[in-house]
Tab-separated table of C-alpha atoms and ligand atoms in Angstrom:
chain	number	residue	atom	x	y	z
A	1	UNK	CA	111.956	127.258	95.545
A	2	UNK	CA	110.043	123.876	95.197
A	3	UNK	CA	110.209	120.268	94.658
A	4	UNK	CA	108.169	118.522	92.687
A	5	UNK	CA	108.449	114.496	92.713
A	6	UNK	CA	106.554	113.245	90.289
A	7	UNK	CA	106.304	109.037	90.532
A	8	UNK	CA	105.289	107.697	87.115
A	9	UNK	CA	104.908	105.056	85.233
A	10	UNK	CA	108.124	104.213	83.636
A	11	UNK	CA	106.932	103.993	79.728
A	12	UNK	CA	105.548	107.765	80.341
A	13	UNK	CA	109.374	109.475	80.997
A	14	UNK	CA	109.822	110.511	77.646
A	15	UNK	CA	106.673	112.136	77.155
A	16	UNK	CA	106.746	113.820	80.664
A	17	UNK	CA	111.086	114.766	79.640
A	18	UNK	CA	109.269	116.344	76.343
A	19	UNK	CA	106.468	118.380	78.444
A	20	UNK	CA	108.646	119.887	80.813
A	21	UNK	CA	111.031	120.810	77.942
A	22	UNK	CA	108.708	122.519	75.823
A	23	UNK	CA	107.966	124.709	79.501
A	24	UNK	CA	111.365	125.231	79.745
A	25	UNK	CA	112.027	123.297	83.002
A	26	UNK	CA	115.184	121.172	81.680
A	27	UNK	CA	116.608	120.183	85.146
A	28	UNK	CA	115.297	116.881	86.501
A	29	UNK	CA	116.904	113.781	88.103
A	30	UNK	CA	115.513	110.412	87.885
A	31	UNK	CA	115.939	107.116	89.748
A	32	UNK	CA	113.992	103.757	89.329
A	33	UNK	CA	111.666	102.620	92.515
A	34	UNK	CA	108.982	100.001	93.001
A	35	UNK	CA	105.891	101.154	94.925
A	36	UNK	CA	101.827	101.228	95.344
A	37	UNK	CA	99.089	103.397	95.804
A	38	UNK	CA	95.866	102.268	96.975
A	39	UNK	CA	94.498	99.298	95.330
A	40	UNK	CA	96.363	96.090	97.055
A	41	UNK	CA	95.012	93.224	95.987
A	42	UNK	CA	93.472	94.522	92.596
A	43	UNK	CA	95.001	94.505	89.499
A	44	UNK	CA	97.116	97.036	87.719
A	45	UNK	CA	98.570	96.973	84.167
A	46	UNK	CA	102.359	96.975	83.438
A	47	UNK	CA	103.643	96.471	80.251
A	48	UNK	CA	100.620	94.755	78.767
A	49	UNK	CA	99.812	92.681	81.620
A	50	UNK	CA	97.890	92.880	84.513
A	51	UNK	CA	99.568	92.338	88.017
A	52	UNK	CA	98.125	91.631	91.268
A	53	UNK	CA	99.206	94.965	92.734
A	54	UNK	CA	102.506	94.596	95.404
A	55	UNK	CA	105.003	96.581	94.384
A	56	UNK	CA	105.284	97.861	90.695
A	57	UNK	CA	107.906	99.111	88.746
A	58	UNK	CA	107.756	103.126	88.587
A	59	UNK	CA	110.171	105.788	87.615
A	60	UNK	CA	110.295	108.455	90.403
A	61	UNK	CA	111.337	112.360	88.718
A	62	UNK	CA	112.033	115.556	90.806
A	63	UNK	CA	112.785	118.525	89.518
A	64	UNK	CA	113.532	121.745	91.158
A	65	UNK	CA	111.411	124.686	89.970
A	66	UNK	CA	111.089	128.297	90.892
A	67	UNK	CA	107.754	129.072	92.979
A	68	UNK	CA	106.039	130.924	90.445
A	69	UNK	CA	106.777	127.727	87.772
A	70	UNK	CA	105.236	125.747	90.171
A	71	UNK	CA	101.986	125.077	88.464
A	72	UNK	CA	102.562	124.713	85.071
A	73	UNK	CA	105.429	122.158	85.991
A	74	UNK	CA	102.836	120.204	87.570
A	75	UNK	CA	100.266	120.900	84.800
A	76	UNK	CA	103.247	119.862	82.475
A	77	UNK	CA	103.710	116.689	83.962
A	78	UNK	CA	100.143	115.512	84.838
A	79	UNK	CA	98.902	115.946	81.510
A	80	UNK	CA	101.857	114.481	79.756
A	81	UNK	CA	101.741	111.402	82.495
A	82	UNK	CA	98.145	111.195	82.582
A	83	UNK	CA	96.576	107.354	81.010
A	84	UNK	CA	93.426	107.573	82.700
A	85	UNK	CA	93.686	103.714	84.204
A	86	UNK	CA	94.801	103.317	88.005
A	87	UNK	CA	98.297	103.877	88.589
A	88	UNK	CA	99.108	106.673	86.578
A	89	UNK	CA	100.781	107.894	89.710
A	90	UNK	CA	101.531	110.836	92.227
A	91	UNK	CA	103.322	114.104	92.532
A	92	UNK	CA	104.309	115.636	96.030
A	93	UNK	CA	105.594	119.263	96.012
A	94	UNK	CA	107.790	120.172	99.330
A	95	UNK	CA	109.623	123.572	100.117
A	96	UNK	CA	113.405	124.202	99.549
A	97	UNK	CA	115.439	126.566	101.974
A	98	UNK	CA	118.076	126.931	99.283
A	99	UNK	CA	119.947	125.341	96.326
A	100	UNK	CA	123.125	125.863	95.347
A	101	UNK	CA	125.136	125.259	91.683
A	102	UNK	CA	128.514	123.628	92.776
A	103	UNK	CA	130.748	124.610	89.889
A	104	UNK	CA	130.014	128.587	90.517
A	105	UNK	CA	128.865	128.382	94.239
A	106	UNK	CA	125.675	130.762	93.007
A	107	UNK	CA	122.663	130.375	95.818
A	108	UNK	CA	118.410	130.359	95.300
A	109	UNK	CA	116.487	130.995	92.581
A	110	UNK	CA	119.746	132.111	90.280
A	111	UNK	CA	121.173	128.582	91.075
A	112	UNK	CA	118.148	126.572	89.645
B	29	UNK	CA	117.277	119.490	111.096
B	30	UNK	CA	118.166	119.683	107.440
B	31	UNK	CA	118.264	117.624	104.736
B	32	UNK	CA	121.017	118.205	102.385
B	33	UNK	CA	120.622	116.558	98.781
B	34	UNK	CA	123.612	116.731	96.480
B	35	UNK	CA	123.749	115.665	93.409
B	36	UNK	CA	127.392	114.699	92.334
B	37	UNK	CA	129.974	113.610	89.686
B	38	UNK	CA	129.858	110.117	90.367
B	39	UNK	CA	134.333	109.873	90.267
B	40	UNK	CA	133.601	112.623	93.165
B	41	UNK	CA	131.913	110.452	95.560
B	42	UNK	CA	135.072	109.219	97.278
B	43	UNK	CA	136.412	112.793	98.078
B	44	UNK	CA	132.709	114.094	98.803
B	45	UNK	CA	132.678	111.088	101.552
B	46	UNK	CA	136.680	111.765	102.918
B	47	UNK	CA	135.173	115.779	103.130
B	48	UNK	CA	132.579	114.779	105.008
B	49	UNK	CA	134.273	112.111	107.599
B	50	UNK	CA	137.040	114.710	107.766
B	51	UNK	CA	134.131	117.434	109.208
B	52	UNK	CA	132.555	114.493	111.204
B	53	UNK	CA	129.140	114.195	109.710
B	54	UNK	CA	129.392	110.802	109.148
B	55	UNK	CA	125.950	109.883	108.562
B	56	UNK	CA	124.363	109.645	104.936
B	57	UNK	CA	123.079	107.391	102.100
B	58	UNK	CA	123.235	107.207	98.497
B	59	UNK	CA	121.990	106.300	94.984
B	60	UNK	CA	122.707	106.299	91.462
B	61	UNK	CA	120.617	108.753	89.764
B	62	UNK	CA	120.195	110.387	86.150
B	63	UNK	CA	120.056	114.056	85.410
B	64	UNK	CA	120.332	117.074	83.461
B	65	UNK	CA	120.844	120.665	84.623
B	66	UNK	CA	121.105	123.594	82.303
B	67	UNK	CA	122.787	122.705	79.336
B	68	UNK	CA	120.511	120.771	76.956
B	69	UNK	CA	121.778	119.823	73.764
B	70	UNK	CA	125.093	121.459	74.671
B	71	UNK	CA	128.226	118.395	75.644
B	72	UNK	CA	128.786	117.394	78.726
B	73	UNK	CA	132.092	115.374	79.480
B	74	UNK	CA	131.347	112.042	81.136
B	75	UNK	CA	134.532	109.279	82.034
B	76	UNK	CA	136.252	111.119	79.535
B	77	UNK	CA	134.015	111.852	76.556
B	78	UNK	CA	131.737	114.606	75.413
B	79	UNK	CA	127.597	113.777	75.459
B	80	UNK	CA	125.352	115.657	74.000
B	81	UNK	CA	123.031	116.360	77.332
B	82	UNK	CA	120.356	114.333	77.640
B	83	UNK	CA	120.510	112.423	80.880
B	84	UNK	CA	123.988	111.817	82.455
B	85	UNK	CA	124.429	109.776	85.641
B	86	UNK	CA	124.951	110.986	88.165
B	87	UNK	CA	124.982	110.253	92.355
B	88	UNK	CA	122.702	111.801	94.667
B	89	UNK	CA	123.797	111.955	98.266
B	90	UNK	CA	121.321	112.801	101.404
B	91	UNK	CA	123.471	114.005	104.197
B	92	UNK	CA	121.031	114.818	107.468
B	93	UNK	CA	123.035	116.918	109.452
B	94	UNK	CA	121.685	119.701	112.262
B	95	UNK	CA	121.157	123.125	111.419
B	96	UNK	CA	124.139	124.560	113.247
B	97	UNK	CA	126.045	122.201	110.685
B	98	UNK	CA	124.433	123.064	107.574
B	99	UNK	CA	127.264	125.624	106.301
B	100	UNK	CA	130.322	123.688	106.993
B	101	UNK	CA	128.780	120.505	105.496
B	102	UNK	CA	127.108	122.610	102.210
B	103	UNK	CA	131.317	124.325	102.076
B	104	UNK	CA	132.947	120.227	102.352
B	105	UNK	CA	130.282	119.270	99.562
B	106	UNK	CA	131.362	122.364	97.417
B	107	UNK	CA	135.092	122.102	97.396
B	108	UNK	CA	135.079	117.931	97.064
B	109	UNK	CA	132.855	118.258	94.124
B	110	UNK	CA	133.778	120.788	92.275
B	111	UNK	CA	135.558	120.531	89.472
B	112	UNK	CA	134.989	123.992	87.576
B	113	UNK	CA	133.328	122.441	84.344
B	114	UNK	CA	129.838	122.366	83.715
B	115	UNK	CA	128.007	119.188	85.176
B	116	UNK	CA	129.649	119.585	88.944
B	117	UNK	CA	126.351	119.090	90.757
B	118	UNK	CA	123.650	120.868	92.783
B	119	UNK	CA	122.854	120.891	96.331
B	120	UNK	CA	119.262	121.393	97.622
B	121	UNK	CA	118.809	122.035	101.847
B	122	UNK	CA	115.452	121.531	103.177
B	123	UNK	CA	114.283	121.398	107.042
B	124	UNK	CA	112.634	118.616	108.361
B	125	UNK	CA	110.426	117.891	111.368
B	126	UNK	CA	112.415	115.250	113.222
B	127	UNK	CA	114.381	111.988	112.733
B	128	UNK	CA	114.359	109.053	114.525
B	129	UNK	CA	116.929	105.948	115.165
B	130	UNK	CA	114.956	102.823	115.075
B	131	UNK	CA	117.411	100.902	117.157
B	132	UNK	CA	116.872	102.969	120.628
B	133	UNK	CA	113.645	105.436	119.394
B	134	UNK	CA	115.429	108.400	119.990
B	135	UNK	CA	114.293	111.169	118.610
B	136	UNK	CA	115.601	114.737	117.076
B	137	UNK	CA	118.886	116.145	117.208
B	138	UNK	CA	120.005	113.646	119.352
B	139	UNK	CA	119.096	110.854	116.604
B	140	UNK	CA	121.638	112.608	113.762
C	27	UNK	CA	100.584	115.927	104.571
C	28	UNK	CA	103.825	114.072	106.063
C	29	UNK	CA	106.765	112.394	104.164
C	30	UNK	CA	107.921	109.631	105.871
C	31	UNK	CA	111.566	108.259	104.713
C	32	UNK	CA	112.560	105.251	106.383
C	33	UNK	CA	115.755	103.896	105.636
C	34	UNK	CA	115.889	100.209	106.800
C	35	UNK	CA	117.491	96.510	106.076
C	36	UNK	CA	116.575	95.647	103.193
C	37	UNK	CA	115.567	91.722	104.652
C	38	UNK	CA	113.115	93.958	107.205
C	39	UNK	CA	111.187	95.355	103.828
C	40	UNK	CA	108.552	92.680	104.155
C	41	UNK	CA	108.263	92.903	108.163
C	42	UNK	CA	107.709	96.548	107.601
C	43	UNK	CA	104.996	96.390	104.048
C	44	UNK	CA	102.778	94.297	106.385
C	45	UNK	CA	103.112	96.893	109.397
C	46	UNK	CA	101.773	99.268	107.295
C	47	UNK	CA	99.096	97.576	105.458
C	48	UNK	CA	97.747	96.598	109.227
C	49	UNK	CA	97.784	100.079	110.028
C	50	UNK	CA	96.113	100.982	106.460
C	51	UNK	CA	99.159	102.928	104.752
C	52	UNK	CA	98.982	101.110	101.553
C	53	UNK	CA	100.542	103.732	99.382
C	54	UNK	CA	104.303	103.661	99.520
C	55	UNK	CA	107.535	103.393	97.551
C	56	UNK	CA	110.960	101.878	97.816
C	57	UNK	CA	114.782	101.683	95.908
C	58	UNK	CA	117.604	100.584	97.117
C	59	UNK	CA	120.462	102.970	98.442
C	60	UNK	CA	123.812	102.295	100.367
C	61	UNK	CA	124.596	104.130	103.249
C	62	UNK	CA	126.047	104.833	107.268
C	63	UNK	CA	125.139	105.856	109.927
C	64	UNK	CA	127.243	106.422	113.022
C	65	UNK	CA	129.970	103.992	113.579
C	66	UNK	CA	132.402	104.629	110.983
C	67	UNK	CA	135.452	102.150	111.318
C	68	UNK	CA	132.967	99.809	113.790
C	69	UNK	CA	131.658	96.926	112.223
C	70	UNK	CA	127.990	96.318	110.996
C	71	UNK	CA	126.418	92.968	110.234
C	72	UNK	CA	124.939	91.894	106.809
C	73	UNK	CA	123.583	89.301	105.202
C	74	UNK	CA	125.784	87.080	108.750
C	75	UNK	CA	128.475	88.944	108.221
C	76	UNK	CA	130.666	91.515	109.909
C	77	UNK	CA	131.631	94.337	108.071
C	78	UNK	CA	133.743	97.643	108.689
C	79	UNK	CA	131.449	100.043	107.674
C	80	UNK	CA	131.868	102.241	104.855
C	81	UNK	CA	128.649	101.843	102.942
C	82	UNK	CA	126.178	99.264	103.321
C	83	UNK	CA	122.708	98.027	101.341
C	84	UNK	CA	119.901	99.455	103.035
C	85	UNK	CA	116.462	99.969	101.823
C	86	UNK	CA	114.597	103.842	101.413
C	87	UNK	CA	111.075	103.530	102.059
C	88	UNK	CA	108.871	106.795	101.169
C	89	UNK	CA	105.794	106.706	102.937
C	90	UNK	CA	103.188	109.890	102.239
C	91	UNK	CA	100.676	109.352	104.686
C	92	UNK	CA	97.796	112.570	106.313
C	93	UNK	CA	99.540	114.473	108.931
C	94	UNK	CA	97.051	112.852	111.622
C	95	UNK	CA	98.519	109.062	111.059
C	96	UNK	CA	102.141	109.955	111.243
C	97	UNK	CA	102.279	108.921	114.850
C	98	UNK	CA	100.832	105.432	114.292
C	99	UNK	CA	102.954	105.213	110.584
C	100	UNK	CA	105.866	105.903	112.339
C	101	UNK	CA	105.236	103.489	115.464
C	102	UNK	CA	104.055	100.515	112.791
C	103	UNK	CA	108.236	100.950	111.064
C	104	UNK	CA	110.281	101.246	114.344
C	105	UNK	CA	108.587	98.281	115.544
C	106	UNK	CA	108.527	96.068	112.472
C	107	UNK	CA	111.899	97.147	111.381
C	108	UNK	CA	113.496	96.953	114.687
C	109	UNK	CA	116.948	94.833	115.900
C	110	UNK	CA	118.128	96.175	118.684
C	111	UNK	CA	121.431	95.867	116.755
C	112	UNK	CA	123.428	98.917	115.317
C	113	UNK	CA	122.625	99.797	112.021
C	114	UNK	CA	118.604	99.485	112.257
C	115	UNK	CA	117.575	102.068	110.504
C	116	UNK	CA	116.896	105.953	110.700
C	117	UNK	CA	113.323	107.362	109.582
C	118	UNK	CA	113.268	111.095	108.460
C	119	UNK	CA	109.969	112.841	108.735
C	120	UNK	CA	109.042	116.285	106.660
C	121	UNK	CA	106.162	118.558	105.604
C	122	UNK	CA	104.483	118.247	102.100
C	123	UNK	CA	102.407	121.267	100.290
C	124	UNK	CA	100.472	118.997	98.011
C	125	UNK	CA	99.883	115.911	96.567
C	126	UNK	CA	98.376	115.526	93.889
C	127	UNK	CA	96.990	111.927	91.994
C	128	UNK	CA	97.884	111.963	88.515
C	129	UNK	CA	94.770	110.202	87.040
C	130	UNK	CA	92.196	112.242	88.407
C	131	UNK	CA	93.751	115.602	89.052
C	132	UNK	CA	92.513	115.342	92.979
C	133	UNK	CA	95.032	117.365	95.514
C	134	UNK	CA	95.618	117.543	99.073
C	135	UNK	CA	94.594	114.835	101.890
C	136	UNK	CA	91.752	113.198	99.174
C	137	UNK	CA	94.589	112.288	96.943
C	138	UNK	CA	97.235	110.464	99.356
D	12	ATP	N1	101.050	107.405	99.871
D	12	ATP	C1	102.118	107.180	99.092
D	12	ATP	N2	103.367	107.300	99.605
D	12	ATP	C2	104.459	107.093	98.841
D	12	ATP	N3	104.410	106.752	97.546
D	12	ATP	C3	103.195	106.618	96.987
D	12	ATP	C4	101.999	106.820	97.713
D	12	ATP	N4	100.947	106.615	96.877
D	12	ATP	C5	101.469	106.311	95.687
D	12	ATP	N5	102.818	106.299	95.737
D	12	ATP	C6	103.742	106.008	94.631
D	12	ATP	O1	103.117	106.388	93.429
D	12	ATP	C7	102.979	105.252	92.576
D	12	ATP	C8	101.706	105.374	91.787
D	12	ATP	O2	100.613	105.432	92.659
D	12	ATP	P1	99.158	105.305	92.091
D	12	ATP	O3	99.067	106.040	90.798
D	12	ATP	O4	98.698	103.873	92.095
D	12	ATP	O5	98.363	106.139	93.218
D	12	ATP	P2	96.853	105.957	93.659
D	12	ATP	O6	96.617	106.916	94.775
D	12	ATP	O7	96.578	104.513	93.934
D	12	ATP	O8	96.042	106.467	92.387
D	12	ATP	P3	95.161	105.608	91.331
D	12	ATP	O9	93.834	105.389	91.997
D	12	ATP	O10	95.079	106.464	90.112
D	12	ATP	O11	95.906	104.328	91.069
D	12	ATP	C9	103.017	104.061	93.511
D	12	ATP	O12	103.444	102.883	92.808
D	12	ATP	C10	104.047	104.521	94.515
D	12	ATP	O13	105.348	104.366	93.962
D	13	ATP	N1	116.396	121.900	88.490
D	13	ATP	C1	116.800	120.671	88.798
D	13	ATP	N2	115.939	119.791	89.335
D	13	ATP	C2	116.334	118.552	89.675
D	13	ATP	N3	117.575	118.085	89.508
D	13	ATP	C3	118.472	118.922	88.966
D	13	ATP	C4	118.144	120.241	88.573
D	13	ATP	N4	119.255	120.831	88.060
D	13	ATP	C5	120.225	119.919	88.129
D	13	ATP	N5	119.778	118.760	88.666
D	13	ATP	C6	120.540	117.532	88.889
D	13	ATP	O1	121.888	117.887	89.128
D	13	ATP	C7	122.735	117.316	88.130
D	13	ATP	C8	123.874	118.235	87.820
D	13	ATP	O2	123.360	119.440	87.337
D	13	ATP	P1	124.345	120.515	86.689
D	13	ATP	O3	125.604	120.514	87.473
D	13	ATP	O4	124.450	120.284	85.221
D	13	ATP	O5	123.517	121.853	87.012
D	13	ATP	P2	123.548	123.196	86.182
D	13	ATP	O6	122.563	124.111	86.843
D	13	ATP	O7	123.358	122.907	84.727
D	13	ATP	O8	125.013	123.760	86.476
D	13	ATP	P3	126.276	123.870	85.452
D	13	ATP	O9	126.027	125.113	84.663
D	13	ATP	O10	127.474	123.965	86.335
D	13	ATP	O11	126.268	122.607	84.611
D	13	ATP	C9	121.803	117.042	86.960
D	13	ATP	O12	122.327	115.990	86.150
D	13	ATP	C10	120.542	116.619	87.675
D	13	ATP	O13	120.669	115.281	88.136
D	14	ATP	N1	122.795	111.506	109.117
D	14	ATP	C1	122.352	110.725	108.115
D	14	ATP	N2	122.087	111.250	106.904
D	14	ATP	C2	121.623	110.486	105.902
D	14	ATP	N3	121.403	109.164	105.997
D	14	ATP	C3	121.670	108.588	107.183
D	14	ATP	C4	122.149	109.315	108.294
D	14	ATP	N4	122.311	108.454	109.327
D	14	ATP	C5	121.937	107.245	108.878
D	14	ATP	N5	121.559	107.313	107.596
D	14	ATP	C6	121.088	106.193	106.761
D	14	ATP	O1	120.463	105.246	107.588
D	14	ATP	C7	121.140	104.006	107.515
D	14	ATP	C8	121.105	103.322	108.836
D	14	ATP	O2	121.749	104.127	109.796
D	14	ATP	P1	122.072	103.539	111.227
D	14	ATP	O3	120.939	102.669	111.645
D	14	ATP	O4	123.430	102.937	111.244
D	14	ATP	O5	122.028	104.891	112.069
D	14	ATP	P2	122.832	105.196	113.413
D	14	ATP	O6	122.509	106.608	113.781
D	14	ATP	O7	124.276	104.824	113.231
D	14	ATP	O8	122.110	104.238	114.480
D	14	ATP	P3	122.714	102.910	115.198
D	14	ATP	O9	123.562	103.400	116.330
D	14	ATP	O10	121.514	102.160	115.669
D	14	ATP	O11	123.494	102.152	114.168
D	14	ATP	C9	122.541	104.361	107.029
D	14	ATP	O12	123.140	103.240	106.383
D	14	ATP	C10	122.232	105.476	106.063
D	14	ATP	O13	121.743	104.930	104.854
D	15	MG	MG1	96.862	103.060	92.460
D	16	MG	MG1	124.637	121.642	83.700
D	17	MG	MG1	124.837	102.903	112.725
């Protein structure tokens, strides 16, 4: 079991929601952060305008995925999140022990 | 050390916390998230009406606890949350490599 | 690859950006939880205040930095972030399998 966070840019969540649909990954939770990469000091475009890169507005997604839909979730979502300027953001895939569905206590791969 | 990650009803927050206290793993923090699990385009009730699934908030907990705690604090999670409709939540249990409390710069177990 | 989550005041966020620019961990990001450690029923201070603690605004910082600098990423956040009063903080480090950068479809180290 894996999980993929995937920090966007916030304009970019439907089209990445859409991608991993369409690959049948429909789980996901999604909370809004500010962050940065690597270029302080240079500029980066949000929402039309440039900004002198501190922290900018990005929408952070994980989603739990089987191993073997590991890669084409993270195919899904770079080419759906994908602009081609700086900041078009990250993904960093970590290892689960387990997961487990609360309403019928089911365990691993059967509760994703 | 593992990371538990459970994402909630948010009504069920104050019994998740009580189940918790009441097994004395005190320690945790939390934020309002958005999510969808299974069900898409099927209803999901939320404070008391039906929604067609798209993204329902929710609240994600992160509860570091040691291993030889894991089960009992995965069980208290389970029974606070549940609710036996669909929409009660997911729990996902990684390991990590160590923790630290700023304050004194202890490290591992000792700092849970 | 490390994941560094750090979760701190949230008036020691600035204290703690410039610790890690210094160090050259520019890449970072950052929402706002609430949260407890320890001293349930003990009172914390924020914002001058005394509170009993049930939850309290703190800050999650997630810092993705090459397993070689976690020693000196770590080091830069207790010190910048540091008190000596309860409630300081707790960082959480784990293991990553990949990162990958969005834009250019680089993985591993090169793209952290
Ligand atoms: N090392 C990191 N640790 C934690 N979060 C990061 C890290 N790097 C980037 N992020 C998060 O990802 C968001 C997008 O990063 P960004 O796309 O600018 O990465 P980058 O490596 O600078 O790539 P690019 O050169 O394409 O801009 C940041 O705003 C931040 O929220
Ligand atoms: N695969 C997943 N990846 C990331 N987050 C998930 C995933 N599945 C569920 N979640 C999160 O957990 C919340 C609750 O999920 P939910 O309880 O609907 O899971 P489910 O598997 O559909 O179970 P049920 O059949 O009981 O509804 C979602 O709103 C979302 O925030
Ligand atoms: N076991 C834990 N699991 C998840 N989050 C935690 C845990 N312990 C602490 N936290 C988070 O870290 C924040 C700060 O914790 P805090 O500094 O009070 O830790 P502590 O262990 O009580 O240390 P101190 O004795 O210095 O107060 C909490 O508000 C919470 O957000
Ligand atoms: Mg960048
Ligand atoms: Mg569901
Ligand atoms: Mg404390």
């Amino acid at each position: 079991m894996k999980k993929i966070v995937a920090i966007i840019r916030p304009e970019k969540l439907t089209d990445v929601k859409n991608s991993l649909i369409a690959i049948g990954a429909e789980g996901m939770n999604v909370v809004e952060v500010k962050g940065r990469g690597r270029q302080l000091g240079i500029k980066e475009r949000y929402r039309g305008s440039n900004y002198c890169i501190d922290m900018i507005p990005k929408t952070r997604v994980e989603v739990i995925v089987k191993a073997e839909d590991l890669d084409k979730t993270v195919d899904a979502i770079v080419s759906s999140a994908r602009t081609d300027e700086i900041g078009d953001g990250k993904i960093f895939v970590s290892s689960l022990d387990n997961v487990i569905r609360i309403r019928t206590g089911e365990e691993g791969k059967d509760a994703i």
